XYZ file of C-alpha atoms in Angstrom:
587
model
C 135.229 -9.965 64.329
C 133.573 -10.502 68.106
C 130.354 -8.676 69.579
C 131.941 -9.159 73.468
C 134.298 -11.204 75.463
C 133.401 -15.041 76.509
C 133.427 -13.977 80.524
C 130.954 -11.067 79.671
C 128.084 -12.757 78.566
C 125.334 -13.310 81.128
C 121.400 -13.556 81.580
C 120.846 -9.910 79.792
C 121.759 -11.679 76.762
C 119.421 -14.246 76.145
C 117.564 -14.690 73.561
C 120.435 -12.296 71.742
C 122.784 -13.628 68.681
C 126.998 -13.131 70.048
C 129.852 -13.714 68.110
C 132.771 -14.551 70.437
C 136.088 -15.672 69.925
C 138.643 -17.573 71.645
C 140.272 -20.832 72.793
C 138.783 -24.407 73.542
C 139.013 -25.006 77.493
C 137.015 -27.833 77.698
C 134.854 -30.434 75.630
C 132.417 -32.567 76.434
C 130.925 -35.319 73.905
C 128.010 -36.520 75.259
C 126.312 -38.498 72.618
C 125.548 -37.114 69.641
C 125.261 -33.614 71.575
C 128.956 -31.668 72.313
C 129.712 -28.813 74.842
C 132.917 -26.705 74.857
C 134.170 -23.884 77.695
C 135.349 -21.185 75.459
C 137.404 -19.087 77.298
C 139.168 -15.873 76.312
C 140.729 -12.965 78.577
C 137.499 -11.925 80.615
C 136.361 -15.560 81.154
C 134.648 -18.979 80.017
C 131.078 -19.545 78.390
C 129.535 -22.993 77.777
C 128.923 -23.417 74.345
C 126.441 -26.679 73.408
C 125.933 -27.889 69.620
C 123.488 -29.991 68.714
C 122.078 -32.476 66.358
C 119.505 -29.942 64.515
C 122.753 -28.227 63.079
C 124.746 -31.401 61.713
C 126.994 -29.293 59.837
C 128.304 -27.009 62.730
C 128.328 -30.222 64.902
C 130.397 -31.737 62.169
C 133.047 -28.977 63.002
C 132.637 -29.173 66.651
C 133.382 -32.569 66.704
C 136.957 -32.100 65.133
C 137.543 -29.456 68.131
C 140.711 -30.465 70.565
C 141.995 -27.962 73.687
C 143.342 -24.506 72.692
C 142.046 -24.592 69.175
C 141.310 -20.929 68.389
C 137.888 -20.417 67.070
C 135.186 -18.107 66.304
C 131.594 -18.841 67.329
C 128.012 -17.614 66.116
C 125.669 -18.459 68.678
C 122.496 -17.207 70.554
C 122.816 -17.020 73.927
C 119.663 -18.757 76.117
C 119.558 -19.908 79.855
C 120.882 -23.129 81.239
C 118.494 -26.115 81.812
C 117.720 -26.102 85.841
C 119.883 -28.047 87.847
C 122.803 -26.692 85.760
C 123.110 -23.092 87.019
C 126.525 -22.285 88.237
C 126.550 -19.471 90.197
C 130.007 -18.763 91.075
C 130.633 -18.001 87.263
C 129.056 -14.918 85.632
C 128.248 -16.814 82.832
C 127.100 -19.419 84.488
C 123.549 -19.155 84.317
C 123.396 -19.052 80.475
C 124.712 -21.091 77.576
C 125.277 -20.648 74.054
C 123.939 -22.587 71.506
C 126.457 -22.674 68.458
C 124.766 -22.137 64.931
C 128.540 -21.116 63.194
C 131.715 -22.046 63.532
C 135.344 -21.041 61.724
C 138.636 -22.536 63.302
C 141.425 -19.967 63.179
C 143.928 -22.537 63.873
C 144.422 -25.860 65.320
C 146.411 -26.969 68.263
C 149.150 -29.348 68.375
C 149.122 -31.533 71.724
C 150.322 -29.165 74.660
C 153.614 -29.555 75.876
C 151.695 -28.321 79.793
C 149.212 -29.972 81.383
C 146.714 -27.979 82.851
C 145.772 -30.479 85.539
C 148.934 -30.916 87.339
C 152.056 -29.040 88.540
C 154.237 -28.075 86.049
C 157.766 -27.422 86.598
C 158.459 -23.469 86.650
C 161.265 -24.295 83.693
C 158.614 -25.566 81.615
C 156.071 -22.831 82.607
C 158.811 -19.962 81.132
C 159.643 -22.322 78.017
C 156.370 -22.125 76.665
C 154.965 -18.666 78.822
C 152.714 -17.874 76.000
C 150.687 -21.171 76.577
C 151.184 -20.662 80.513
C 149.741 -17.459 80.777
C 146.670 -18.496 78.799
C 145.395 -20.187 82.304
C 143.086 -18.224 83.915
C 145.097 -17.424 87.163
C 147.946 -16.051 84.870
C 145.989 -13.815 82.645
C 143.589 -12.266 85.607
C 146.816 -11.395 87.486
C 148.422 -9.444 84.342
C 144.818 -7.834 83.862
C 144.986 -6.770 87.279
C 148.280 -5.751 87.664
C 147.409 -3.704 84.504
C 144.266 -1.776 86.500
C 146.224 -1.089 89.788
C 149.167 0.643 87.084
C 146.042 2.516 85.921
C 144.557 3.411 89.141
C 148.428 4.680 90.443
C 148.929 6.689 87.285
C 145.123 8.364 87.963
C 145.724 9.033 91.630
C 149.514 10.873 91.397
C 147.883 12.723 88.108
C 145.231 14.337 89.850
C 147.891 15.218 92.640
C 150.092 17.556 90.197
C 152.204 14.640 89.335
C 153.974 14.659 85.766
C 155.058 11.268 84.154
C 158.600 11.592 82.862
C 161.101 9.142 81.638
C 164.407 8.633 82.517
C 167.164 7.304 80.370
C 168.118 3.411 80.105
C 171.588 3.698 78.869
C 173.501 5.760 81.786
C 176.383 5.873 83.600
C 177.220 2.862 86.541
C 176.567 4.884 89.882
C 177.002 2.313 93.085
C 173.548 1.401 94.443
C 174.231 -1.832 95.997
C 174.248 -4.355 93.105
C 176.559 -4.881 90.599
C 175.533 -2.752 87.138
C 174.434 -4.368 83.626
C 176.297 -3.026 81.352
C 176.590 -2.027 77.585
C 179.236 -1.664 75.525
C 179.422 1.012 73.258
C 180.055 0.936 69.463
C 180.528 4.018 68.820
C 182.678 5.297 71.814
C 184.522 1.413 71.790
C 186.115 -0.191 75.352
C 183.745 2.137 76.965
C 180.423 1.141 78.521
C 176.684 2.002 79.273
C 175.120 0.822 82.800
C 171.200 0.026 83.122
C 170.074 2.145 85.680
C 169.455 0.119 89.005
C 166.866 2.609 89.611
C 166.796 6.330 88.144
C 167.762 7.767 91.729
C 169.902 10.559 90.099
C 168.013 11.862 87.263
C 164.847 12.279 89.392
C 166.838 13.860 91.774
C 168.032 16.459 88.999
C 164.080 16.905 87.660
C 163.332 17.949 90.955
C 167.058 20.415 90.270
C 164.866 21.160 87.310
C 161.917 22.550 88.348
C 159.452 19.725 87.663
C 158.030 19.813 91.402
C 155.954 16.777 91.404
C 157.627 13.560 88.961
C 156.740 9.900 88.722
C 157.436 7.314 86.377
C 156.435 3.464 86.442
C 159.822 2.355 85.213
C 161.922 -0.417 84.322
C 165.334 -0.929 87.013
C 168.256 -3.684 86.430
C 170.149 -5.306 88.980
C 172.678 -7.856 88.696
C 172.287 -9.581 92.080
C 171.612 -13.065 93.891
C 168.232 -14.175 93.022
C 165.145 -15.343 94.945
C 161.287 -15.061 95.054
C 160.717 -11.713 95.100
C 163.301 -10.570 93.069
C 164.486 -10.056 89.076
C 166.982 -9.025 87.126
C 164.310 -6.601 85.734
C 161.969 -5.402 87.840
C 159.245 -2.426 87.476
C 159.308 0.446 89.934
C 156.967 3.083 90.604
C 158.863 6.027 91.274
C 157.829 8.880 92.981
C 159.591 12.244 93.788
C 158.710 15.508 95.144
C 160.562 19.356 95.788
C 159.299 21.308 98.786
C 158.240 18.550 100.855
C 159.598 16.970 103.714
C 159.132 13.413 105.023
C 155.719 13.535 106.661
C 154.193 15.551 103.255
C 155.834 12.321 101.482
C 154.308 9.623 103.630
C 151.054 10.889 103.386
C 150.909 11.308 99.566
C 152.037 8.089 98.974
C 150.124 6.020 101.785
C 146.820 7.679 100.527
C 147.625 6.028 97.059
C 148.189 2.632 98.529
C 144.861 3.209 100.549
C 142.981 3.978 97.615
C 144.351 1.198 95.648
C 143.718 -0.989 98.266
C 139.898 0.155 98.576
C 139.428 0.488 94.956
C 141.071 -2.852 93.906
C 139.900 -5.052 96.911
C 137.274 -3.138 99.111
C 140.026 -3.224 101.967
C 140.275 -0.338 104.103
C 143.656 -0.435 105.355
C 143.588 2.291 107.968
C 146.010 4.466 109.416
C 149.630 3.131 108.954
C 150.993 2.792 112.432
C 154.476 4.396 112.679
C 157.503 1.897 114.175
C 161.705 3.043 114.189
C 163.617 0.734 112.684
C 165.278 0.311 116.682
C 162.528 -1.150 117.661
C 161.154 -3.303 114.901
C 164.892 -4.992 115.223
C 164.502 -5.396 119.074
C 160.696 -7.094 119.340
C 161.190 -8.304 115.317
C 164.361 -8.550 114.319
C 163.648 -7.390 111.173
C 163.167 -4.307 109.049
C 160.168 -5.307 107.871
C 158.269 -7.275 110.014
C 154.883 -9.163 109.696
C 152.607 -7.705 112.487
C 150.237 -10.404 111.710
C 152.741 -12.620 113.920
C 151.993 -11.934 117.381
C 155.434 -13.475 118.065
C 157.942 -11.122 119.671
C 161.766 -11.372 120.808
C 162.323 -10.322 124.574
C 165.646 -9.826 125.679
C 167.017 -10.881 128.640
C 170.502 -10.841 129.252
C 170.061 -8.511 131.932
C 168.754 -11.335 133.643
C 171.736 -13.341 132.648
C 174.683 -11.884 133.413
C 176.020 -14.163 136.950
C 174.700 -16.909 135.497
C 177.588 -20.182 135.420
C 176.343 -21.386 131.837
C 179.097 -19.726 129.781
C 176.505 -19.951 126.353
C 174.190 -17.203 127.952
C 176.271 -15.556 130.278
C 179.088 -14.580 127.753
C 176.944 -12.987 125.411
C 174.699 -11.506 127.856
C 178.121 -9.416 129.232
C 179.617 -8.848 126.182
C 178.246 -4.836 124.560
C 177.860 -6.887 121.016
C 176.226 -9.704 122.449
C 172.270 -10.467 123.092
C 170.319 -12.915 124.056
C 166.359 -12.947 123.169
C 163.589 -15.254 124.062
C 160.863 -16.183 121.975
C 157.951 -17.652 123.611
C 155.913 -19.917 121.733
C 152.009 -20.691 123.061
C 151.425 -24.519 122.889
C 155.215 -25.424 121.976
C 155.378 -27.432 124.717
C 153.954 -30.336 122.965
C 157.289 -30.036 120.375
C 159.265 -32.793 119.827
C 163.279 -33.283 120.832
C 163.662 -34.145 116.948
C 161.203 -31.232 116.257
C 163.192 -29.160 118.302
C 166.453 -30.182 116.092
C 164.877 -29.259 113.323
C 164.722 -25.759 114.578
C 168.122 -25.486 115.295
C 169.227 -27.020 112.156
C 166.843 -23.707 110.923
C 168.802 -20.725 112.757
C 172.263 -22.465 112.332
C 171.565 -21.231 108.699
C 171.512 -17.711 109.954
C 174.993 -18.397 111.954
C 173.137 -19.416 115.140
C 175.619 -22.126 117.260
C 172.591 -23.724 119.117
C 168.840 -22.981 120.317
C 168.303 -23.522 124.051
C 164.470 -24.106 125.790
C 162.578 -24.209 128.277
C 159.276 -26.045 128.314
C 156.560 -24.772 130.623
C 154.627 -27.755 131.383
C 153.191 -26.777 134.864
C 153.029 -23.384 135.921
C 152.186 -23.501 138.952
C 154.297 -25.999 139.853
C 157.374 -23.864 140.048
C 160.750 -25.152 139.099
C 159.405 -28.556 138.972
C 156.521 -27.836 136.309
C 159.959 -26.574 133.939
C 161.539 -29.379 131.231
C 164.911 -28.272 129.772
C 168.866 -29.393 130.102
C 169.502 -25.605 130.835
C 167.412 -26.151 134.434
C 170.586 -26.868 136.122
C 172.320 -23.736 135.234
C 169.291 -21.103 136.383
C 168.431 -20.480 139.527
C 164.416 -20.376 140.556
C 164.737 -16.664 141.397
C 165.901 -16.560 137.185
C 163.597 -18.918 135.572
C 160.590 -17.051 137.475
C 161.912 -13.911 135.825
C 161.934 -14.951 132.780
C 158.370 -16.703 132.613
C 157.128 -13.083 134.070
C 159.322 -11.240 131.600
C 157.874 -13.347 128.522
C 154.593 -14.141 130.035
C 154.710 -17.963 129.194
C 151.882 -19.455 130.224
C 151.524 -23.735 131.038
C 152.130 -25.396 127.494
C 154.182 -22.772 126.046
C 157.796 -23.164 125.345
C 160.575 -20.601 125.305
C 163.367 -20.441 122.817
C 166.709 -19.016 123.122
C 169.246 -17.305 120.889
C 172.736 -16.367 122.519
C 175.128 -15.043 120.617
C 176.530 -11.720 118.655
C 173.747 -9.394 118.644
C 173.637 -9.185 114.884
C 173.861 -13.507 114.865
C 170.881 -13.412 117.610
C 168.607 -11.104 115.857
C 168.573 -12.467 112.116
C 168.486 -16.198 113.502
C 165.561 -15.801 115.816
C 163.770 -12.651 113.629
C 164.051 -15.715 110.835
C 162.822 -18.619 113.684
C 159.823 -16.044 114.756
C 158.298 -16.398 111.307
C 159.071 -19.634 110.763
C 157.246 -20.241 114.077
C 154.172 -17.938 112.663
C 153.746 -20.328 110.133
C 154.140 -23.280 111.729
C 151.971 -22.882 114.513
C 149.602 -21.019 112.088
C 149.341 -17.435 114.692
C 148.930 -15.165 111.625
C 145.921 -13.072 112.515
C 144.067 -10.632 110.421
C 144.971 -10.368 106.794
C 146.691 -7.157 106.009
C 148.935 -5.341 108.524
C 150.497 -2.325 107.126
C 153.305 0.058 109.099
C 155.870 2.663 108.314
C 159.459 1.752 109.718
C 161.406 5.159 110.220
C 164.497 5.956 111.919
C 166.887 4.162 110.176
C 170.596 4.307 110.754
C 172.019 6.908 107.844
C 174.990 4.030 107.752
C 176.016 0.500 108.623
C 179.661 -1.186 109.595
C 180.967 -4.048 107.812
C 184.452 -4.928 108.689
C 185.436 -1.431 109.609
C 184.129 0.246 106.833
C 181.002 2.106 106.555
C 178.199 1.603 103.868
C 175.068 3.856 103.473
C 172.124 1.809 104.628
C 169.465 3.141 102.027
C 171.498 4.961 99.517
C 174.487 7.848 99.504
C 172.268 10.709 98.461
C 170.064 9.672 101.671
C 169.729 12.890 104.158
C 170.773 12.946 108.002
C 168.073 13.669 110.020
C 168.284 16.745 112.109
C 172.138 17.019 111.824
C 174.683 19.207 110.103
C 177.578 18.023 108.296
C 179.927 19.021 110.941
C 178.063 16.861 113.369
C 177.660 13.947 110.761
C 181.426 13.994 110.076
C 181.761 14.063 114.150
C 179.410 11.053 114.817
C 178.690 9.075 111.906
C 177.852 5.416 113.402
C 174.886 7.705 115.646
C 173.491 9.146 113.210
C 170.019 8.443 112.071
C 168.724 9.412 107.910
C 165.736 10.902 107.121
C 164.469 7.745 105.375
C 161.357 5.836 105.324
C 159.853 2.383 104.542
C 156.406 1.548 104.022
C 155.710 -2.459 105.128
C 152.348 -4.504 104.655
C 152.647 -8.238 105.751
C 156.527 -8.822 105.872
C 156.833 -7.235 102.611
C 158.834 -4.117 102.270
C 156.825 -2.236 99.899
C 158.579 0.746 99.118
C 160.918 2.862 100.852
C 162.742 6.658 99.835
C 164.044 8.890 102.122
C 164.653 13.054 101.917
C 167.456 13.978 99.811
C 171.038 15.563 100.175
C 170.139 19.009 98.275
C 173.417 21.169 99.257
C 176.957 20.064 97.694
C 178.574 20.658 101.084
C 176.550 17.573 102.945
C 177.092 15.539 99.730
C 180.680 15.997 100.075
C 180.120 15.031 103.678
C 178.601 11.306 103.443
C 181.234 10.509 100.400
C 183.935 11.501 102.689
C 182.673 9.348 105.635
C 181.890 6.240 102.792
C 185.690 6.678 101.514
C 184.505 8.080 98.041
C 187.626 10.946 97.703
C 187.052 14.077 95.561
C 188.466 13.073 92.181
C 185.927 9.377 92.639
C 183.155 11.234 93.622
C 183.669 14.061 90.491
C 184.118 11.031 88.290
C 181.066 9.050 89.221
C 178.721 11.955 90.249
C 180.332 14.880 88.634
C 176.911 15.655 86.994
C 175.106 15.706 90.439
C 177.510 17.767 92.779
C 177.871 20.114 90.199
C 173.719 20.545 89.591
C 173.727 20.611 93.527
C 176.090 24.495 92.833
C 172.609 26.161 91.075
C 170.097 26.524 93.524
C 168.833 23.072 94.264
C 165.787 22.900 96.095
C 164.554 20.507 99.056
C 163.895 16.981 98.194
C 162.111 13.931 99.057
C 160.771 10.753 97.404
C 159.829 6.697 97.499
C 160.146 3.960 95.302
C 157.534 1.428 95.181
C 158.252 -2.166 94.014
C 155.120 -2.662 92.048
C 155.814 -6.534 91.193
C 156.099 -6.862 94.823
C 152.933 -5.421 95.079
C 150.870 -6.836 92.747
C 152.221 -10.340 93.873
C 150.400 -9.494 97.450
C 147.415 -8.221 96.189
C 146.874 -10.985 94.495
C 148.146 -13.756 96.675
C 151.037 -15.041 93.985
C 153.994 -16.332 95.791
C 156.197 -14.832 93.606
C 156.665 -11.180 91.692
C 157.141 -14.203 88.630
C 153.756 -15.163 88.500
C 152.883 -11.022 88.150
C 155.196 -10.755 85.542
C 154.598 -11.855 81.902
C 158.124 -12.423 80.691
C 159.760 -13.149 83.573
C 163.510 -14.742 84.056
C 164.686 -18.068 85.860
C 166.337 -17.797 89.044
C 169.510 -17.901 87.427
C 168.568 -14.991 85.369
C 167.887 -16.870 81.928
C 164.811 -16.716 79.717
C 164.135 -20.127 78.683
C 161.344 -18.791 75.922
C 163.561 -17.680 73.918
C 167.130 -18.972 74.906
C 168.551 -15.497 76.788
C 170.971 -15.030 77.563
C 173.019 -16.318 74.213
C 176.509 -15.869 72.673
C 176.837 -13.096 70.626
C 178.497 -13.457 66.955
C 181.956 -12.916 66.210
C 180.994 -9.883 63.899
C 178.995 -8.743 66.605
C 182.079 -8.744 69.042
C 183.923 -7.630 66.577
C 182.000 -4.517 66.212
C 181.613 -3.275 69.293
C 185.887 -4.485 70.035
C 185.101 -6.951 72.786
C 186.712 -10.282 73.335
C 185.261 -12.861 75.223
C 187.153 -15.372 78.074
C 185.175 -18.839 78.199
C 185.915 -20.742 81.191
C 187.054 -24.345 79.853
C 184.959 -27.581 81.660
C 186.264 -28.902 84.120
């Protein structure tokens, strides 16, 4: 039907006769003599009808946006003073000589040249992702699938699917599930990732597995997440965490190199201990030159109750973030920074404005003067290394309060001030605690099939809270990639972290029967890491959101506009499968 795309055509076709096909970007009537961008997946062409063929320009005349056409042309260079270079077709033009519309186009219910609301983008997705931006990012996230699939194939890696109906397992958000017709009042989960069943294909001898797979999660929504997402999921036997890392930070180089001529380097290594301490975050953006510095040590006599109770309390901190040039903020700028970490539970953000070094005491601006001795305030300008014009900002509080609020305020502050240097910043984060306390219960950090590091499960059961997993998160610009972690491969450790998470014998047979008894036959070592590839796409190329990488995304309350989803099902329906349904009554 078509000898090449619009976007392909260039000066080694002129003087050569193209069929294209496509949809109407653009036209132009300028008297007597019409143009039209025809644009189709690989680009736009200018297409120019003239007088000398009154019966084609008959046609052209009666074209609108988005009709789909097919064109007859032959392809010759643009008049000077009309080259466009930043196009690859923009040093040609085709002169139409046929012309069939495939089908008209009813006035768009988008407009092209303005904002659209993100409702009406997913309403009518199939007209949205006709623009340009959308349809180079689902061609490209379609080439860096290829190039992963490429790379982990020539390393011995086998693709192998996992099922979609399961069993619920807990992994941190609540399951999807699906009732059964056939086995009725008992239900399917959607896998929240296939953590178990690549874990018993490594059991199975596979060695090497990866998949680039659909997971479901029924959790609070936001930017960078869905209620479907795509993982790519990696997993290895005989290979410990360094023989992990490097596989799978050679494929991101590559992809990186191969997709956008960036060379990221080595990854520099960080524990998550630290990254907490100068970040407070697990994933933090090392474009921000912004650090916390603590200094309660400094703190402890002092009369002002705010620092000095935290700064004597063992679950307390207080952390100083020293901004260059914030000296020239606001009081009501200020506020509004406060306003910002009360979100995160702060109570209040203290400062100190360094107008003056050398001016001592005098050369300092805050209400919190009068509380700090000289011999203080000089330690802390040495400790932070303010300089005149900077300002220093203060959280005081719980530890776990202090560190969210001003790991939160540091890249606010990144922003604001615009400090992000270089473009790509990649790290591992290691070291992370195997568990975390939440009202005097423990929860696995990663995942329950996570390995200690260096520990037996005598000296787990001893010291849970101290110990560290084996686990491992690869970061690029704020944005937690991926992350896996070696796996438990002998029953008697397994048994060991479900004790210590409260999961008693006859739970844990019930919900991971299958695994603990696979675990009985020989299991080999473990280890893998699961990439979130919307995530990753959305970076490469610059998209705010994994929504504008996806084609069919869902709203942030989990709905499809497009087509309605989700809806009620029918009473035969229900009927079938012996469900009943309870619908809250408006209030």
């Amino acid at each position: 039907m078509r000898t090449d795309y619009c976007g392909n055509i260039d000066s080694s076709f002129v003087g050569q006769e193209v069929t294209l096909c496509g949809w109407v970007n653009k036209r132009r009537d300028l008297g007597g003599v019409i143009f039209i961008d025809l644009r189709d997946r690989e680009g736009i062409v200018q297409v120019v009808f003239d007088p000398d063929l009154p019966d084609v320009l008959e046609i052209a005349n009666t074209l609108r946006s988005e009709f789909c056409i097919k064109l007859t042309g032959k392809v010759r260079p643009r008049p000077e003073g009309q080259i466009n270079k930043q196009m690859r077709t923009g040093e040609i033009e085709i002169l139409g000589t046929g012309l069939e519309i495939f089908n008209k186009s009813a006035v768009l219910p988008l407009d092209w040249n303005q904002e659209n609301s993100e409702e009406q983008r997913l309403r009518y997705r199939y007209l949205d992702l006709r623009r340009p931006v959308m349809s180079q990012r689902l061609k490209f996230r379609a080439q860096v699938t290829a190039a992963v699939r490429r790379y982990l194939e020539n390393d011995g890696f086998l693709d192998i699917e996992t099922p979609i109906l399961t069993k619920a397992t807990p992994e941190g958000a609540r399951d999807y599930l699906v009732p059964s017709r056939t086995h009725k009042g008992e239900f399917f989960a959607l896998p929240q990732s296939p953590q178990l069943f690549k874990q018993l294909l490594m059991m199975s001898g596979m060695d090497r597995y990866y998949q680039i797979v659909k997971c479901f999660r029924d959790e609070d929504l936001r930017a960078d997440r869905q209620p479907e997402f795509t993982q790519i999921d990696i997993e290895t036997t005989f290979l410990n965490a360094e023989g992990v890392m490097e596989i799978t930070e050679g494929m991101i180089r590559d992809l990186f190199q191969k997709m956008l001529d960036v060379d990221l380097g080595d990854f520099p290594r960080m524990t998550y201990a630290e990254a907490m301490k100068r970040y407070g975050s697990d994933k933090p953006d090392l474009r921000n030159p912004l650090e916390l510095v603590d200094v309660a040590d400094l703190l402890e006599s002092v009369e002002f109750k705010v620092f000095s109770g935290p700064a004597t309390d063992p679950k307390g901190r207080v952390a100083v973030v020293k901004v260059p040039g914030g000296a020239s903020l606001s009081r009501k700028q200020i506020d509004e920074y406060t306003k910002f970490v009360g979100i995160y539970g702060a109570k209040g953000l203290a400062w100190i404005k360094v107008n003056e070094l050398a001016a001592g005491q005098e050369g300092l601006q805050s209400p919190v003067l009068k509380f700090l001795s000289e011999d203080i305030t000089d330690a802390i300008i040495q400790r932070t290394g303010a300089q005149a014009g900077d300002i220093l900002l203060f959280g005081a509080d719980n530890a776990t309060v202090v560190t969210e609020a001003m790991g939160a305020l540091r890249l606010k502050l990144g922003e604001d001030f615009d400090l992000l240097e270089g473009e790509w910043k990649p790290l591992w984060v290691v070291d992370f605690p195997m568990f975390e306390e939440v009202d005097g219960q423990l929860y696995a950090l990663h995942h329950p099939f996570t390995s200690p590091r260096e520990m037996s499960a005598e000296e787990l059961k001893a010291n849970p809270v101290g110990a560290l997993s084996d686990a491992y998160d690869m970061v690029l610009n704020g944005v937690e990639l991926g992350g896996g972690s070696v796996r438990i491969h002998e029953q008697h450790m397994q048994s060991a972290v479900f004790a210590i998470l409260g999961i008693d014998e006859e739970e844990a047979n019930n919900k991971f029967g299958f695994l603990l008894n696979a675990l009985q036959f020989g299991a080999p070592p473990h280890a893998g890491l699961a990439f979130g590839l919307d995530r990753l796409v959305m970076l490469m190329t610059g998209a705010t959101s994994i929504r504008d990488v996806m084609a069919f995304p869902k709203t942030t309350t989990a709905a499809c506009p497009l087509t309605n989803a989700p809806s009620p099902a029918s009473p035969q329906q229900l009927a079938d499968l012996a469900i009943a349904t309870v619908v809250k009554s408006a209030e």
